[in-house]
Amino acid sequence: MSERPLQEPTLLLLTALADEPRHGYGLIQEIDAISRGRVRMRTGTLYGALDRLLQQGLIRVDREEVVDGRARKVYALAEPGRSVLAAETERLRTVVAEAERRMAARRATATGPKGALA
């Protein structure tokens, strides 16, 4: 996988699998929770992304189950996926720290003595 930033659906999928394996519907629910309802992943988008991540070796099929007579795959984060997620987390942490530093510097120059606006 390249060093470029992850697309948001990929980041959300890897994050949703970081703590435990999940099946498709569970992933949709987790992504909704992680994004606080901002991202609603559709089934077609989800399974296309899962296929791509499987091919890239970032996730793996943990097991297959039969629930109510229907086969269902449970996906897990593979070690390469864990490494990619850790690298992306560090990249984001660095960007956020720099943004916060710059905003704090701007606030400091925007106020004069005793907190008055300059």
PDB file of C-alpha atoms in Angstrom, residues 12 21 38 46 49 53 57-58 61 75 86 90 93 100 108 110:
ATOM      1  CA  LEU A  12     -13.545   3.826   8.613  1.00  0.00           C
ATOM      2  CA  PRO A  21     -14.045  -9.092  13.639  1.00  0.00           C
ATOM      3  CA  ARG A  38     -22.158  11.431   9.094  1.00  0.00           C
ATOM      4  CA  LEU A  46     -19.259  -1.815   1.515  1.00  0.00           C
ATOM      5  CA  ALA A  49     -14.491  -1.970  -0.520  1.00  0.00           C
ATOM      6  CA  LEU A  53      -9.214  -4.665   0.983  1.00  0.00           C
ATOM      7  CA  GLY A  57      -4.291  -8.177   2.099  1.00  0.00           C
ATOM      8  CA  LEU A  58      -5.398  -5.520   4.591  1.00  0.00           C
ATOM      9  CA  VAL A  61     -12.144 -13.497   6.258  1.00  0.00           C
ATOM     10  CA  TYR A  75     -14.071 -10.001   8.427  1.00  0.00           C
ATOM     11  CA  ALA A  86      -1.391   2.696  12.687  1.00  0.00           C
ATOM     12  CA  GLU A  90       0.041   8.767  13.274  1.00  0.00           C
ATOM     13  CA  ARG A  93      -2.241  12.900  14.734  1.00  0.00           C
ATOM     14  CA  GLU A 100      -3.900  23.125  16.681  1.00  0.00           C
ATOM     15  CA  ALA A 108      -2.174  34.556  20.564  1.00  0.00           C
ATOM     16  CA  ALA A 110      -5.074  38.185  17.585  1.00  0.00           C
TER      17      ALA A 110
END
